[in-house]
Amino acid sequence: MPTDSAVATAQPAPARRLLALIVPALAVGVTSALVLLGVSLLADELQDVLWETLPDALSVGRYSSLWMIVMLTAMGLVTGLVLRAVPGRGGPDPATMGLVDPPLPPYVVPGLLVVTVLALAGGVSLGPENPITAANIALVAWAGRRIAPGAPGELWLALAAAGTIGALFGTPVAAALILTETLAAAPGPGALWDKLFGPLAAGAAGSLTMSLAAHPSFDLSLPEYTHARWGDLLAALVIASAGAVLGLAAVYAFPLAHRFFRALPHPVLALTLGGLALGLLGALGGHLTLFKGLDEVKTIAADPDGWSAAEFGTMAVVKTAALLIAATCGFRGGRIFPAVFSGVALGLCAHALVGGVPVALAVTCGVLGVLLAVTRQGWLSLFTAAVLAADTALLPILCVASLPAWLLVTGRPLMQLREDGTALR
């Protein structure tokens, strides 16, 4: 029999308190999306200069092996020099940071955004999600303390994170799913939906702003998956598990690679050598394995028969290795989008090996497995895999495929380190 205090705790928060969140949540969501949009536009313009205008002026192949090696090595050197010069050195070691962390000091944000633009434009295999979320949390927390000093700091963190994630994925559902896992583990009174009310509004504002301004889409336009077959279930279990193993290989190598780069005498040297390694990997895997991977993944998914199984497999391994090096040598960026590319390439490799495996099934299960290992976010992994195909017929199979993959990754180290360099669990 529940006590009176337990019943009171389970009651929804007053509507007036939730209504008061709407205006600040909408403002935070719009602002978060505009920061992301501004960084993305700057990176796109700089990318055109670095990878089209400059090599054309020098009569060098735009994506030749030589240019990839030179450009990424130079990008490591420049990033290291910028980080050395800017206040706050671009924040903490990126290998120790997750997607949603406590606010950074606001003076760190300009330098963090500058090196994020450099990484996105220079071909580094990292996405914008971690540094943009960190920058938005820092800015919103700073403004929130001045506008509403009585509001809890956790509120501004949740609103900024939701607004940014909603803008990144083009839907507030992604933000709600990620925060659900966080909030479910946090004790406190109130219904879960009350806790999600403000973040959901911020996520909706962020996603709508980005949709109206840039029209982002994760749909890969894969062949329609018509109906489930017993063989498809077996293929899904194998591919998702293989994706988890690929992701776990990077997870276990993460502290080792980080230790190597941190043993070098100077961060500028670590970033320069990291850039050189990324250039060599790009020369091995081809230019499609560069950058954050969202545009490139659409290219390979549009032509599932355009490469051999060996070529797709090489892309998956190279992209995973590039993600590992970029995230440990000091570049600022996120791990979700490169992991998506690795999963798609792995799925296309499976389809090329066994032609009877439907493309949509192979791709989504590959992404599911890799993301489960890299992010350890079950809802995010399922959601991302599902939106790539935009086919509800795949959902039951994806849910089943997630089970053995989760058994492989649960309890394992995270792709994130403590300040002393040891792996988190």
GROMACS .gro file of C-alpha atoms in nm:
model
  425
    1MET     CA    1   0.000   0.000   0.000
    2PRO     CA    2   0.169   0.328  -0.113
    3THR     CA    3   0.217   0.595   0.152
    4ASP     CA    4   0.075   0.946   0.122
    5SER     CA    5   0.422   1.084   0.055
    6ALA     CA    6   0.477   0.832  -0.224
    7VAL     CA    7   0.145   0.927  -0.385
    8ALA     CA    8   0.233   1.295  -0.358
    9THR     CA    9   0.571   1.232  -0.515
   10ALA     CA   10   0.410   1.055  -0.810
   11GLN     CA   11   0.172   1.345  -0.882
   12PRO     CA   12   0.248   1.553  -1.191
   13ALA     CA   13   0.413   1.889  -1.146
   14PRO     CA   14   0.169   2.185  -1.145
   15ALA     CA   15   0.074   2.303  -1.490
   16ARG     CA   16   0.177   2.659  -1.411
   17ARG     CA   17   0.534   2.551  -1.343
   18LEU     CA   18   0.550   2.365  -1.672
   19LEU     CA   19   0.392   2.652  -1.865
   20ALA     CA   20   0.663   2.882  -1.732
   21LEU     CA   21   0.921   2.663  -1.905
   22ILE     CA   22   0.782   2.703  -2.256
   23VAL     CA   23   0.923   3.044  -2.347
   24PRO     CA   24   1.279   2.983  -2.219
   25ALA     CA   25   1.276   2.633  -2.369
   26LEU     CA   26   1.176   2.763  -2.712
   27ALA     CA   27   1.437   3.039  -2.694
   28VAL     CA   28   1.709   2.792  -2.597
   29GLY     CA   29   1.608   2.551  -2.873
   30VAL     CA   30   1.617   2.817  -3.144
   31THR     CA   31   1.949   2.955  -3.020
   32SER     CA   32   2.106   2.609  -3.004
   33ALA     CA   33   2.001   2.537  -3.362
   34LEU     CA   34   2.137   2.870  -3.485
   35VAL     CA   35   2.477   2.800  -3.327
   36LEU     CA   36   2.484   2.459  -3.499
   37LEU     CA   37   2.371   2.611  -3.827
   38GLY     CA   38   2.634   2.884  -3.813
   39VAL     CA   39   2.917   2.640  -3.742
   40SER     CA   40   2.794   2.405  -4.018
   41LEU     CA   41   2.775   2.683  -4.277
   42LEU     CA   42   3.121   2.812  -4.190
   43ALA     CA   43   3.262   2.461  -4.210
   44ASP     CA   44   3.099   2.401  -4.549
   45GLU     CA   45   3.243   2.722  -4.690
   46LEU     CA   46   3.591   2.643  -4.558
   47GLN     CA   47   3.564   2.285  -4.685
   48ASP     CA   48   3.501   2.414  -5.038
   49VAL     CA   49   3.812   2.629  -5.016
   50LEU     CA   50   4.033   2.355  -4.874
   51TRP     CA   51   3.918   2.067  -5.092
   52GLU     CA   52   3.820   2.240  -5.419
   53THR     CA   53   3.952   2.594  -5.463
   54LEU     CA   54   4.298   2.538  -5.315
   55PRO     CA   55   4.388   2.207  -5.485
   56ASP     CA   56   4.254   2.339  -5.817
   57ALA     CA   57   4.472   2.648  -5.784
   58LEU     CA   58   4.773   2.425  -5.711
   59SER     CA   59   4.683   2.180  -5.992
   60VAL     CA   60   4.659   1.895  -5.742
   61GLY     CA   61   4.386   1.634  -5.746
   62ARG     CA   62   4.109   1.736  -5.508
   63TYR     CA   63   4.101   1.405  -5.324
   64SER     CA   64   4.431   1.259  -5.432
   65SER     CA   65   4.624   1.061  -5.175
   66LEU     CA   66   4.890   1.332  -5.163
   67TRP     CA   67   4.638   1.607  -5.096
   68MET     CA   68   4.458   1.408  -4.826
   69ILE     CA   69   4.784   1.341  -4.643
   70VAL     CA   70   4.907   1.701  -4.674
   71MET     CA   71   4.573   1.857  -4.581
   72LEU     CA   72   4.503   1.644  -4.274
   73THR     CA   73   4.858   1.677  -4.147
   74ALA     CA   74   4.836   2.054  -4.188
   75MET     CA   75   4.496   2.052  -4.019
   76GLY     CA   76   4.645   1.876  -3.718
   77LEU     CA   77   4.926   2.129  -3.697
   78VAL     CA   78   4.692   2.429  -3.731
   79THR     CA   79   4.445   2.287  -3.479
   80GLY     CA   80   4.723   2.230  -3.229
   81LEU     CA   81   4.852   2.587  -3.270
   82VAL     CA   82   4.502   2.731  -3.234
   83LEU     CA   83   4.435   2.529  -2.919
   84ARG     CA   84   4.764   2.650  -2.777
   85ALA     CA   85   4.666   3.013  -2.837
   86VAL     CA   86   4.297   3.032  -2.743
   87PRO     CA   87   4.173   3.087  -2.385
   88GLY     CA   88   4.091   2.762  -2.211
   89ARG     CA   89   4.271   2.551  -2.475
   90GLY     CA   90   3.937   2.441  -2.621
   91GLY     CA   91   3.816   2.282  -2.300
   92PRO     CA   92   3.910   1.951  -2.135
   93ASP     CA   93   4.067   1.659  -2.313
   94PRO     CA   94   3.796   1.555  -2.564
   95ALA     CA   95   3.858   1.187  -2.486
   96THR     CA   96   3.718   1.252  -2.138
   97MET     CA   97   3.401   1.425  -2.257
   98GLY     CA   98   3.063   1.271  -2.333
   99LEU     CA   99   2.770   1.404  -2.531
  100VAL     CA  100   2.610   1.584  -2.235
  101ASP     CA  101   2.850   1.714  -1.969
  102PRO     CA  102   2.847   1.989  -1.704
  103PRO     CA  103   2.886   2.344  -1.839
  104LEU     CA  104   3.226   2.469  -1.947
  105PRO     CA  105   3.340   2.823  -1.865
  106PRO     CA  106   3.199   3.056  -2.134
  107TYR     CA  107   3.545   3.189  -2.232
  108VAL     CA  108   3.627   2.842  -2.368
  109VAL     CA  109   3.345   2.850  -2.625
  110PRO     CA  110   3.501   3.069  -2.902
  111GLY     CA  111   3.814   2.858  -2.927
  112LEU     CA  112   3.613   2.537  -2.909
  113LEU     CA  113   3.394   2.648  -3.199
  114VAL     CA  114   3.694   2.755  -3.408
  115VAL     CA  115   3.867   2.417  -3.380
  116THR     CA  116   3.534   2.243  -3.444
  117VAL     CA  117   3.500   2.429  -3.773
  118LEU     CA  118   3.857   2.333  -3.863
  119ALA     CA  119   3.792   1.965  -3.793
  120LEU     CA  120   3.465   1.956  -3.985
  121ALA     CA  121   3.612   2.135  -4.286
  122GLY     CA  122   3.947   1.960  -4.281
  123GLY     CA  123   3.821   1.606  -4.326
  124VAL     CA  124   3.865   1.482  -3.969
  125SER     CA  125   3.646   1.179  -3.893
  126LEU     CA  126   3.441   1.340  -3.618
  127GLY     CA  127   3.094   1.490  -3.607
  128PRO     CA  128   2.981   1.823  -3.459
  129GLU     CA  129   2.764   1.681  -3.182
  130ASN     CA  130   2.994   1.684  -2.878
  131PRO     CA  131   3.155   2.029  -2.914
  132ILE     CA  132   2.834   2.201  -3.030
  133THR     CA  133   2.640   2.054  -2.739
  134ALA     CA  134   2.917   2.158  -2.499
  135ALA     CA  135   2.924   2.511  -2.641
  136ASN     CA  136   2.547   2.550  -2.622
  137ILE     CA  137   2.533   2.417  -2.265
  138ALA     CA  138   2.806   2.663  -2.163
  139LEU     CA  139   2.632   2.961  -2.326
  140VAL     CA  140   2.284   2.873  -2.200
  141ALA     CA  141   2.405   2.804  -1.846
  142TRP     CA  142   2.591   3.136  -1.841
  143ALA     CA  143   2.286   3.329  -1.968
  144GLY     CA  144   2.048   3.135  -1.742
  145ARG     CA  145   2.241   3.224  -1.427
  146ARG     CA  146   2.199   3.591  -1.512
  147ILE     CA  147   1.841   3.591  -1.637
  148ALA     CA  148   1.694   3.350  -1.382
  149PRO     CA  149   1.948   3.296  -1.102
  150GLY     CA  150   1.695   3.102  -0.895
  151ALA     CA  151   1.645   2.831  -1.160
  152PRO     CA  152   1.837   2.505  -1.108
  153GLY     CA  153   2.146   2.464  -1.320
  154GLU     CA  154   2.030   2.120  -1.435
  155LEU     CA  155   1.737   2.286  -1.614
  156TRP     CA  156   1.959   2.490  -1.844
  157LEU     CA  157   2.181   2.191  -1.914
  158ALA     CA  158   1.880   1.978  -2.013
  159LEU     CA  159   1.727   2.251  -2.232
  160ALA     CA  160   2.053   2.323  -2.415
  161ALA     CA  161   2.128   1.955  -2.468
  162ALA     CA  162   1.777   1.885  -2.595
  163GLY     CA  163   1.776   2.185  -2.827
  164THR     CA  164   2.110   2.089  -2.978
  165ILE     CA  165   2.030   1.720  -3.017
  166GLY     CA  166   1.692   1.805  -3.169
  167ALA     CA  167   1.867   2.030  -3.421
  168LEU     CA  168   2.135   1.770  -3.497
  169PHE     CA  169   1.888   1.492  -3.572
  170GLY     CA  170   1.608   1.709  -3.710
  171THR     CA  171   1.358   1.575  -3.456
  172PRO     CA  172   1.291   1.624  -3.084
  173VAL     CA  173   1.240   1.249  -3.048
  174ALA     CA  174   1.616   1.193  -3.046
  175ALA     CA  175   1.659   1.441  -2.762
  176ALA     CA  176   1.372   1.287  -2.566
  177LEU     CA  177   1.514   0.937  -2.603
  178ILE     CA  178   1.865   1.036  -2.493
  179LEU     CA  179   1.742   1.239  -2.197
  180THR     CA  180   1.499   0.963  -2.098
  181GLU     CA  181   1.794   0.734  -2.029
  182THR     CA  182   1.964   1.010  -1.828
  183LEU     CA  183   1.657   1.117  -1.633
  184ALA     CA  184   1.545   0.762  -1.562
  185ALA     CA  185   1.872   0.704  -1.377
  186ALA     CA  186   1.846   1.029  -1.180
  187PRO     CA  187   1.644   1.021  -0.859
  188GLY     CA  188   1.391   1.293  -0.793
  189PRO     CA  189   1.021   1.365  -0.760
  190GLY     CA  190   0.782   1.411  -1.050
  191ALA     CA  191   0.664   1.208  -1.343
  192LEU     CA  192   0.910   1.142  -1.625
  193TRP     CA  193   0.697   1.335  -1.872
  194ASP     CA  194   0.706   1.639  -1.641
  195LYS     CA  195   1.086   1.623  -1.648
  196LEU     CA  196   1.083   1.594  -2.028
  197PHE     CA  197   0.834   1.877  -2.082
  198GLY     CA  198   1.086   2.160  -2.107
  199PRO     CA  199   1.355   1.963  -2.293
  200LEU     CA  200   1.095   1.836  -2.540
  201ALA     CA  201   0.990   2.195  -2.614
  202ALA     CA  202   1.354   2.294  -2.660
  203GLY     CA  203   1.417   1.992  -2.883
  204ALA     CA  204   1.113   2.072  -3.094
  205ALA     CA  205   1.223   2.434  -3.135
  206GLY     CA  206   1.575   2.327  -3.229
  207SER     CA  207   1.460   2.068  -3.480
  208LEU     CA  208   1.203   2.298  -3.641
  209THR     CA  209   1.457   2.578  -3.672
  210MET     CA  210   1.707   2.347  -3.837
  211SER     CA  211   1.442   2.190  -4.061
  212LEU     CA  212   1.321   2.527  -4.184
  213ALA     CA  213   1.673   2.656  -4.243
  214ALA     CA  214   1.862   2.353  -4.372
  215HIS     CA  215   1.616   2.066  -4.434
  216PRO     CA  216   1.835   1.789  -4.283
  217SER     CA  217   1.746   1.427  -4.353
  218PHE     CA  218   1.884   1.096  -4.232
  219ASP     CA  219   1.677   0.891  -4.474
  220LEU     CA  220   1.916   0.700  -4.702
  221SER     CA  221   1.639   0.613  -4.953
  222LEU     CA  222   1.718   0.243  -4.916
  223PRO     CA  223   1.515  -0.019  -5.105
  224GLU     CA  224   1.189  -0.089  -4.927
  225TYR     CA  225   1.189  -0.378  -4.684
  226THR     CA  226   0.872  -0.566  -4.773
  227HIS     CA  227   0.830  -0.840  -4.513
  228ALA     CA  228   1.025  -1.036  -4.255
  229ARG     CA  229   1.164  -1.382  -4.322
  230TRP     CA  230   1.329  -1.633  -4.091
  231GLY     CA  231   1.658  -1.590  -4.273
  232ASP     CA  232   1.641  -1.215  -4.220
  233LEU     CA  233   1.619  -1.264  -3.846
  234LEU     CA  234   1.938  -1.470  -3.843
  235ALA     CA  235   2.114  -1.216  -4.066
  236ALA     CA  236   2.006  -0.932  -3.837
  237LEU     CA  237   2.143  -1.106  -3.528
  238VAL     CA  238   2.478  -1.174  -3.698
  239ILE     CA  239   2.522  -0.828  -3.852
  240ALA     CA  240   2.426  -0.636  -3.537
  241SER     CA  241   2.662  -0.852  -3.332
  242ALA     CA  242   2.941  -0.800  -3.586
  243GLY     CA  243   2.882  -0.425  -3.564
  244ALA     CA  244   2.906  -0.443  -3.185
  245VAL     CA  245   3.236  -0.632  -3.212
  246LEU     CA  246   3.374  -0.372  -3.455
  247GLY     CA  247   3.273  -0.092  -3.221
  248LEU     CA  248   3.414  -0.272  -2.918
  249ALA     CA  249   3.748  -0.310  -3.094
  250ALA     CA  250   3.770   0.069  -3.109
  251VAL     CA  251   3.648   0.100  -2.750
  252TYR     CA  252   3.919  -0.130  -2.615
  253ALA     CA  253   4.186   0.041  -2.827
  254PHE     CA  254   4.068   0.385  -2.710
  255PRO     CA  255   4.278   0.414  -2.390
  256LEU     CA  256   4.581   0.263  -2.565
  257ALA     CA  257   4.572   0.516  -2.848
  258HIS     CA  258   4.509   0.798  -2.602
  259ARG     CA  259   4.807   0.688  -2.393
  260PHE     CA  260   5.029   0.691  -2.702
  261PHE     CA  261   4.935   1.045  -2.804
  262ARG     CA  262   4.955   1.177  -2.448
  263ALA     CA  263   5.307   1.034  -2.415
  264LEU     CA  264   5.426   1.270  -2.688
  265PRO     CA  265   5.608   1.578  -2.557
  266HIS     CA  266   5.361   1.837  -2.690
  267PRO     CA  267   4.989   1.846  -2.787
  268VAL     CA  268   5.075   2.019  -3.117
  269LEU     CA  269   5.292   1.721  -3.210
  270ALA     CA  270   5.016   1.479  -3.108
  271LEU     CA  271   4.763   1.654  -3.330
  272THR     CA  272   5.008   1.679  -3.621
  273LEU     CA  273   5.089   1.308  -3.604
  274GLY     CA  274   4.720   1.232  -3.560
  275GLY     CA  275   4.643   1.434  -3.873
  276LEU     CA  276   4.915   1.249  -4.064
  277ALA     CA  277   4.767   0.915  -3.955
  278LEU     CA  278   4.420   1.030  -4.065
  279GLY     CA  279   4.560   1.132  -4.403
  280LEU     CA  280   4.722   0.792  -4.452
  281LEU     CA  281   4.396   0.622  -4.356
  282GLY     CA  282   4.211   0.842  -4.603
  283ALA     CA  283   4.454   0.739  -4.874
  284LEU     CA  284   4.386   0.375  -4.786
  285GLY     CA  285   4.007   0.393  -4.757
  286GLY     CA  286   3.937   0.663  -5.012
  287HIS     CA  287   3.800   1.014  -4.968
  288LEU     CA  288   3.456   0.884  -4.868
  289THR     CA  289   3.606   0.781  -4.535
  290LEU     CA  290   3.690   1.144  -4.454
  291PHE     CA  291   3.474   1.405  -4.279
  292LYS     CA  292   3.193   1.341  -4.034
  293GLY     CA  293   3.037   1.087  -4.273
  294LEU     CA  294   2.675   1.199  -4.308
  295ASP     CA  295   2.699   1.309  -4.672
  296GLU     CA  296   2.943   1.032  -4.757
  297VAL     CA  297   2.718   0.762  -4.616
  298LYS     CA  298   2.442   0.872  -4.853
  299THR     CA  299   2.682   0.826  -5.142
  300ILE     CA  300   2.770   0.466  -5.064
  301ALA     CA  301   2.413   0.375  -4.966
  302ALA     CA  302   2.283   0.508  -5.298
  303ASP     CA  303   2.489   0.247  -5.485
  304PRO     CA  304   2.498  -0.076  -5.279
  305ASP     CA  305   2.647  -0.268  -5.572
  306GLY     CA  306   2.905  -0.003  -5.659
  307TRP     CA  307   3.179  -0.151  -5.442
  308SER     CA  308   3.290  -0.501  -5.355
  309ALA     CA  309   3.251  -0.662  -5.014
  310ALA     CA  310   3.624  -0.613  -4.953
  311GLU     CA  311   3.599  -0.242  -5.038
  312PHE     CA  312   3.300  -0.190  -4.809
  313GLY     CA  313   3.475  -0.383  -4.534
  314THR     CA  314   3.788  -0.172  -4.577
  315MET     CA  315   3.579   0.145  -4.550
  316ALA     CA  316   3.420   0.022  -4.227
  317VAL     CA  317   3.754  -0.064  -4.066
  318VAL     CA  318   3.929   0.251  -4.190
  319LYS     CA  319   3.649   0.478  -4.069
  320THR     CA  320   3.649   0.311  -3.729
  321ALA     CA  321   4.027   0.350  -3.704
  322ALA     CA  322   4.000   0.714  -3.813
  323LEU     CA  323   3.738   0.777  -3.545
  324LEU     CA  324   3.966   0.617  -3.286
  325ILE     CA  325   4.268   0.830  -3.380
  326ALA     CA  326   4.076   1.156  -3.421
  327ALA     CA  327   3.906   1.117  -3.083
  328THR     CA  328   4.227   1.038  -2.895
  329CYS     CA  329   4.488   1.269  -3.049
  330GLY     CA  330   4.308   1.590  -2.950
  331PHE     CA  331   4.070   1.690  -3.229
  332ARG     CA  332   3.735   1.822  -3.107
  333GLY     CA  333   3.430   1.639  -3.234
  334GLY     CA  334   3.165   1.375  -3.175
  335ARG     CA  335   3.161   1.002  -3.240
  336ILE     CA  336   2.802   0.933  -3.349
  337PHE     CA  337   2.814   1.032  -3.716
  338PRO     CA  338   3.144   0.855  -3.798
  339ALA     CA  339   3.010   0.545  -3.621
  340VAL     CA  340   2.701   0.560  -3.844
  341PHE     CA  341   2.927   0.550  -4.151
  342SER     CA  342   3.114   0.250  -4.013
  343GLY     CA  343   2.786   0.068  -3.950
  344VAL     CA  344   2.647   0.144  -4.295
  345ALA     CA  345   2.968   0.028  -4.464
  346LEU     CA  346   2.964  -0.291  -4.256
  347GLY     CA  347   2.603  -0.356  -4.350
  348LEU     CA  348   2.675  -0.302  -4.719
  349CYS     CA  349   2.969  -0.542  -4.686
  350ALA     CA  350   2.730  -0.806  -4.547
  351HIS     CA  351   2.488  -0.746  -4.835
  352ALA     CA  352   2.771  -0.776  -5.087
  353LEU     CA  353   2.881  -1.105  -4.930
  354VAL     CA  354   2.530  -1.250  -4.915
  355GLY     CA  355   2.313  -1.094  -5.181
  356GLY     CA  356   1.996  -1.239  -5.029
  357VAL     CA  357   2.027  -1.013  -4.725
  358PRO     CA  358   1.809  -0.704  -4.788
  359VAL     CA  359   2.007  -0.381  -4.807
  360ALA     CA  360   1.786  -0.196  -4.559
  361LEU     CA  361   1.813  -0.477  -4.305
  362ALA     CA  362   2.191  -0.507  -4.339
  363VAL     CA  363   2.254  -0.133  -4.313
  364THR     CA  364   2.031  -0.065  -4.016
  365CYS     CA  365   2.158  -0.364  -3.818
  366GLY     CA  366   2.518  -0.267  -3.886
  367VAL     CA  367   2.454   0.084  -3.758
  368LEU     CA  368   2.267  -0.050  -3.457
  369GLY     CA  369   2.555  -0.272  -3.347
  370VAL     CA  370   2.830  -0.014  -3.393
  371LEU     CA  371   2.635   0.261  -3.216
  372LEU     CA  372   2.550   0.038  -2.922
  373ALA     CA  373   2.920  -0.022  -2.866
  374VAL     CA  374   3.035   0.336  -2.926
  375THR     CA  375   2.758   0.530  -2.748
  376ARG     CA  376   2.611   0.274  -2.506
  377GLN     CA  377   2.279   0.453  -2.570
  378GLY     CA  378   2.016   0.191  -2.652
  379TRP     CA  379   1.735   0.426  -2.750
  380LEU     CA  380   1.962   0.648  -2.959
  381SER     CA  381   2.105   0.346  -3.141
  382LEU     CA  382   1.763   0.203  -3.222
  383PHE     CA  383   1.628   0.542  -3.325
  384THR     CA  384   1.922   0.625  -3.553
  385ALA     CA  385   1.915   0.285  -3.720
  386ALA     CA  386   1.541   0.311  -3.778
  387VAL     CA  387   1.541   0.662  -3.929
  388LEU     CA  388   1.808   0.566  -4.181
  389ALA     CA  389   1.558   0.338  -4.351
  390ALA     CA  390   1.235   0.516  -4.250
  391ASP     CA  391   1.061   0.177  -4.265
  392THR     CA  392   0.852   0.062  -3.969
  393ALA     CA  393   0.862  -0.298  -4.094
  394LEU     CA  394   1.220  -0.316  -3.970
  395LEU     CA  395   1.146  -0.212  -3.612
  396PRO     CA  396   1.059  -0.559  -3.472
  397ILE     CA  397   1.373  -0.712  -3.623
  398LEU     CA  398   1.590  -0.424  -3.500
  399CYS     CA  399   1.459  -0.471  -3.148
  400VAL     CA  400   1.541  -0.841  -3.157
  401ALA     CA  401   1.883  -0.777  -3.315
  402SER     CA  402   1.966  -0.531  -3.037
  403LEU     CA  403   1.946  -0.805  -2.773
  404PRO     CA  404   2.261  -1.008  -2.853
  405ALA     CA  405   2.446  -0.689  -2.946
  406TRP     CA  406   2.358  -0.538  -2.608
  407LEU     CA  407   2.475  -0.853  -2.430
  408LEU     CA  408   2.810  -0.806  -2.602
  409VAL     CA  409   2.853  -0.441  -2.502
  410THR     CA  410   2.690  -0.415  -2.158
  411GLY     CA  411   2.940  -0.393  -1.875
  412ARG     CA  412   3.222  -0.319  -2.117
  413PRO     CA  413   3.431   0.001  -2.108
  414LEU     CA  414   3.287   0.316  -2.262
  415MET     CA  415   3.448   0.513  -2.543
  416GLN     CA  416   3.526   0.781  -2.287
  417LEU     CA  417   3.807   0.813  -2.037
  418ARG     CA  418   3.851   0.949  -1.687
  419GLU     CA  419   4.092   1.235  -1.635
  420ASP     CA  420   4.365   0.986  -1.540
  421GLY     CA  421   4.326   0.810  -1.875
  422THR     CA  422   4.150   0.498  -1.751
  423ALA     CA  423   3.834   0.379  -1.922
  424LEU     CA  424   3.489   0.448  -1.786
  425ARG     CA  425   3.239   0.167  -1.745
   0.00000   0.00000   0.00000
